[in-house]
Each structure stands twice: as structure tokens, then as C-alpha cells.
N, CA, C and O of each residue as an XYZ file, in Angstrom:
316
protein
N       0.844     -1.179      0.000
C       0.000      0.000      0.000
C       0.886      1.238      0.000
O       1.936      1.251      0.644
N       0.475      2.266     -0.711
C       1.259      3.507     -0.718
C       1.313      4.107      0.687
O       0.333      4.052      1.430
N       2.442      4.668      1.038
C       2.619      5.296      2.339
C       2.325      6.774      2.196
O       3.065      7.489      1.520
N       1.250      7.248      2.826
C       0.875      8.653      2.704
C       0.832      9.370      4.039
O       0.504     10.556      4.085
N       1.150      8.691      5.114
C       1.131      9.329      6.433
C       2.277     10.334      6.520
O       3.345     10.124      5.946
N       2.043     11.416      7.238
C       3.051     12.469      7.337
C       3.895     12.303      8.605
O       4.065     13.249      9.374
N       4.412     11.113      8.810
C       5.279     10.879      9.966
C       6.455     10.017      9.535
O       6.395      9.328      8.517
N       7.513     10.064     10.316
C       8.666      9.228     10.032
C       8.305      7.765     10.229
O       7.326      7.442     10.901
N       9.087      6.901      9.652
C       8.802      5.482      9.790
C      10.063      4.741     10.171
O      11.174      5.195      9.897
N       9.886      3.609     10.799
C      10.994      2.789     11.270
C      10.844      1.389     10.694
O       9.729      0.922     10.462
N      11.962      0.725     10.464
C      11.945     -0.702     10.163
C      11.990     -1.399     11.510
O      13.001     -1.345     12.211
N      10.899     -2.051     11.870
C      10.832     -2.634     13.207
C      10.066     -3.935     13.198
O       9.251     -4.211     12.317
N      10.360     -4.721     14.212
C       9.609     -5.933     14.489
C       9.243     -5.917     15.964
O      10.093     -5.660     16.817
N       7.983     -6.190     16.263
C       7.510     -6.194     17.650
C       7.066     -7.606     17.980
O       6.164     -8.140     17.334
N       7.696     -8.221     18.988
C       7.497     -9.636     19.286
C       7.008     -9.812     20.723
O       7.631     -9.313     21.661
N       5.899    -10.519     20.891
C       5.413    -10.964     22.205
C       5.287     -9.870     23.258
O       5.481    -10.149     24.442
N       4.976     -8.664     22.883
C       4.785     -7.553     23.819
C       6.022     -7.211     24.644
O       5.916     -6.461     25.614
N       7.187     -7.739     24.286
C       8.382     -7.420     25.072
C       9.621     -7.108     24.231
O      10.475     -6.342     24.677
N       9.745     -7.674     23.032
C      10.982     -7.528     22.262
C      10.742     -6.640     21.043
O       9.807     -6.855     20.272
N      11.610     -5.637     20.886
C      11.577     -4.735     19.745
C      12.858     -4.904     18.945
O      13.954     -4.815     19.498
N      12.725     -5.148     17.645
C      13.864     -5.177     16.735
C      13.794     -3.916     15.884
O      12.752     -3.619     15.300
N      14.881     -3.183     15.810
C      14.967     -1.995     14.957
C      16.108     -2.201     13.980
O      17.177     -2.674     14.368
N      15.899     -1.851     12.711
C      16.975     -1.948     11.722
C      17.129     -0.602     11.026
O      16.166      0.142     10.842
N      18.363     -0.316     10.648
C      18.705      0.964     10.034
C      19.567      0.694      8.826
O      20.550     -0.043      8.910
N      19.205      1.286      7.701
C      20.003      1.100      6.494
C      21.006      2.246      6.371
O      20.741      3.380      6.773
N      22.163      1.913      5.803
C      23.212      2.897      5.611
C      23.181      3.472      4.212
O      22.175      3.389      3.507
N      24.295      4.054      3.825
C      24.379      4.706      2.519
C      24.364      3.715      1.362
O      23.843      4.023      0.290
N      24.928      2.532      1.567
C      24.986      1.544      0.488
C      23.891      0.502      0.603
O      23.223      0.393      1.632
N      23.713     -0.263     -0.464
C      22.664     -1.285     -0.494
C      22.885     -2.378      0.532
O      21.921     -2.985      0.997
N      24.103     -2.640      0.888
C      24.404     -3.753      1.790
C      24.755     -3.294      3.197
O      25.260     -4.082      3.998
N      24.500     -2.065      3.498
C      24.797     -1.546      4.825
C      23.522     -1.522      5.661
O      22.715     -0.598      5.572
N      23.366     -2.546      6.463
C      22.195     -2.654      7.325
C      22.668     -3.056      8.711
O      23.445     -3.997      8.872
N      22.195     -2.339      9.689
C      22.544     -2.652     11.062
C      21.276     -2.564     11.898
O      20.251     -2.080     11.419
N      21.332     -3.013     13.108
C      20.143     -2.944     13.940
C      20.423     -3.344     15.366
O      21.565     -3.587     15.758
N      19.362     -3.407     16.127
C      19.475     -3.791     17.526
C      18.149     -4.374     17.987
O      17.119     -4.230     17.330
N      18.204     -5.029     19.124
C      16.969     -5.506     19.742
C      16.971     -5.064     21.201
O      18.017     -4.994     21.846
N      15.796     -4.774     21.699
C      15.621     -4.343     23.087
C      14.493     -5.168     23.682
O      13.409     -5.247     23.104
N      14.736     -5.776     24.820
C      13.707     -6.555     25.493
C      13.192     -5.748     26.679
O      13.751     -5.790     27.775
N      12.103     -5.010     26.428
C      11.530     -4.154     27.450
C      10.112     -3.778     27.023
O       9.942     -3.161     25.971
N       9.093     -4.128     27.802
C       7.713     -3.844     27.412
C       7.411     -2.349     27.235
O       6.614     -1.982     26.372
N       8.033     -1.494     28.035
C       7.787     -0.053     27.900
C       8.385      0.487     26.609
O       7.784      1.339     25.956
N       9.552      0.003     26.240
C      10.182      0.395     24.984
C       9.303     -0.032     23.815
O       9.061      0.752     22.897
N       8.826     -1.274     23.848
C       7.959     -1.787     22.795
C       6.665     -0.985     22.705
O       6.182     -0.728     21.603
N       6.096     -0.587     23.835
C       4.828      0.142     23.842
C       4.923      1.437     23.041
O       3.966      1.819     22.367
N       6.068      2.116     23.108
C       6.244      3.338     22.331
C       6.117      3.051     20.837
O       5.408      3.761     20.125
N       6.799      2.019     20.366
C       6.777      1.697     18.939
C       5.436      1.104     18.506
O       4.999      1.332     17.378
N       4.788      0.357     19.376
C       3.457     -0.172     19.061
C       2.469      0.977     18.897
O       1.638      0.952     17.990
N       2.548      1.975     19.759
C       1.666      3.138     19.657
C       1.946      3.919     18.376
O       1.018      4.359     17.697
N       3.223      4.092     18.045
C       3.603      4.781     16.817
C       3.045      4.053     15.590
O       2.517      4.687     14.677
N       3.163      2.725     15.572
C       2.635      1.920     14.471
C       1.113      2.068     14.371
O       0.575      2.278     13.283
N       0.432      1.958     15.502
C      -1.035      2.056     15.497
C      -1.507      3.405     14.970
O      -2.479      3.469     14.218
N      -0.832      4.479     15.353
C      -1.215      5.806     14.876
C      -0.996      5.939     13.374
O      -1.846      6.480     12.667
N       0.139      5.449     12.884
C       0.426      5.538     11.449
C      -0.531      4.673     10.651
O      -1.045      5.117      9.625
N      -0.785      3.446     11.096
C      -1.667      2.527     10.385
C      -3.085      3.091     10.317
O      -3.786      2.910      9.321
N      -3.497      3.772     11.378
C      -4.843      4.332     11.434
C      -5.104      5.419     10.406
O      -6.263      5.714     10.113
N      -4.049      6.031      9.844
C      -4.236      7.085      8.848
C      -4.355      6.538      7.430
O      -4.688      7.281      6.506
N      -4.086      5.255      7.249
C      -4.130      4.676      5.902
C      -5.553      4.361      5.457
O      -6.460      4.217      6.277
N      -5.725      4.259      4.166
C      -7.005      3.870      3.575
C      -7.334      2.442      4.020
O      -6.446      1.590      4.039
N      -8.589      2.166      4.377
C      -8.950      0.790      4.754
C      -8.609     -0.196      3.626
O      -8.766      0.121      2.447
N      -8.145     -1.381      4.000
C      -7.679     -2.360      3.025
C      -8.757     -2.727      2.014
O      -8.464     -2.828      0.822
N      -9.999     -2.930      2.458
C     -11.049     -3.314      1.508
C     -11.308     -2.204      0.489
O     -11.579     -2.498     -0.675
N     -11.233     -0.949      0.896
C     -11.420      0.169     -0.045
C     -10.263      0.227     -1.041
O     -10.473      0.473     -2.229
N      -9.049      0.000     -0.557
C      -7.869     -0.008     -1.422
C      -7.973     -1.112     -2.470
O      -7.734     -0.873     -3.654
N      -8.332     -2.323     -2.033
C      -8.446     -3.461     -2.952
C      -9.545     -3.208     -3.983
O      -9.351     -3.469     -5.170
N     -10.688     -2.705     -3.540
C     -11.792     -2.422     -4.457
C     -11.385     -1.388     -5.499
O     -11.665     -1.550     -6.687
N     -10.727     -0.332     -5.052
C     -10.309      0.734     -5.980
C      -9.307      0.201     -6.995
O      -9.413      0.516     -8.181
N      -8.350     -0.589     -6.564
C      -7.345     -1.103     -7.488
C      -7.883     -2.227     -8.362
O      -7.422     -2.393     -9.492
N      -8.831     -2.991     -7.880
C      -9.459     -4.019     -8.711
C     -10.251     -3.373     -9.827
O     -10.218     -3.845    -10.963
N     -10.965     -2.297     -9.520
C     -11.754     -1.592    -10.537
C     -10.834     -0.981    -11.582
O     -11.147     -1.017    -12.772
N      -9.709     -0.423    -11.163
C      -8.755      0.173    -12.098
C      -8.162     -0.877    -13.014
O      -7.989     -0.634    -14.208
N      -7.848     -2.039    -12.468
C      -7.263     -3.115    -13.275
C      -8.231     -3.550    -14.373
O      -7.812     -3.793    -15.505
N      -9.513     -3.650    -14.053
C     -10.508     -4.098    -15.026
C     -10.814     -3.065    -16.083
O     -11.264     -3.411    -17.175
N     -10.575     -1.788    -15.776
C     -10.835     -0.743    -16.772
C      -9.599     -0.399    -17.573
O      -9.665      0.416    -18.493
N      -8.453     -1.018    -17.235
C      -7.241     -0.798    -18.005
C      -6.488      0.452    -17.614
O      -5.644      0.914    -18.382
N      -6.760      1.021    -16.446
C      -6.075      2.218    -15.997
C      -4.614      1.947    -15.672
O      -4.211      0.797    -15.497
N      -3.843      2.985    -15.593
C      -2.399      2.870    -15.361
C      -2.101      2.255    -13.997
O      -1.107      1.542    -13.855
N      -2.934      2.511    -12.991
C      -2.666      1.983    -11.661
C      -2.774      0.475    -11.611
O      -2.169     -0.150    -10.740
N      -3.520     -0.127    -12.509
C      -3.697     -1.562    -12.484
C      -2.627     -2.346    -13.210
O      -2.654     -3.576    -13.231
N      -1.669     -1.624    -13.813
C      -0.620     -2.277    -14.590
C       0.383     -2.921    -13.684
O       1.346     -3.524    -14.158
């Protein structure tokens, strides 16, 4: 889905309400580093950030319907 929220984004994984994985890409294609933190309060911050960002997106069923209709009419978005 296109990202249209006006907030920064993180590459993260949230596991079992306690473990947060964060990854950061560098200048090159193969420069990736990251860390993990096992702390429920730390995870809660990122879970809240994710929930707020996700809440601003178009509902999935509306997105699928719009793109399915475009594909059937031959529009550029359906290509």
C-alpha cells in the first residue's frame, strides 16, 4: 500500500509484547545494522507509533476495491 502518512517510519519488528527489533540502512545497499531491546515499555512506544500511522491509511477493503476496478478498466494503476 502507498505510504501517505506524514510521519517518520521505522523498520521494526515487535514480538510478544516485550521484544523490539529496529533496523537501520546505511548509505549503500548492503549496509544494514540494527538492535533488539527486550523491554515492554520500549515496545509500547513503537506499538503506539505503528497504530497511529496505520490508522491514517485507507482501509484495506477500499484499497483493494479501488485497485481491482482500475485493473478491469485498463487504468495505469492496475498495470
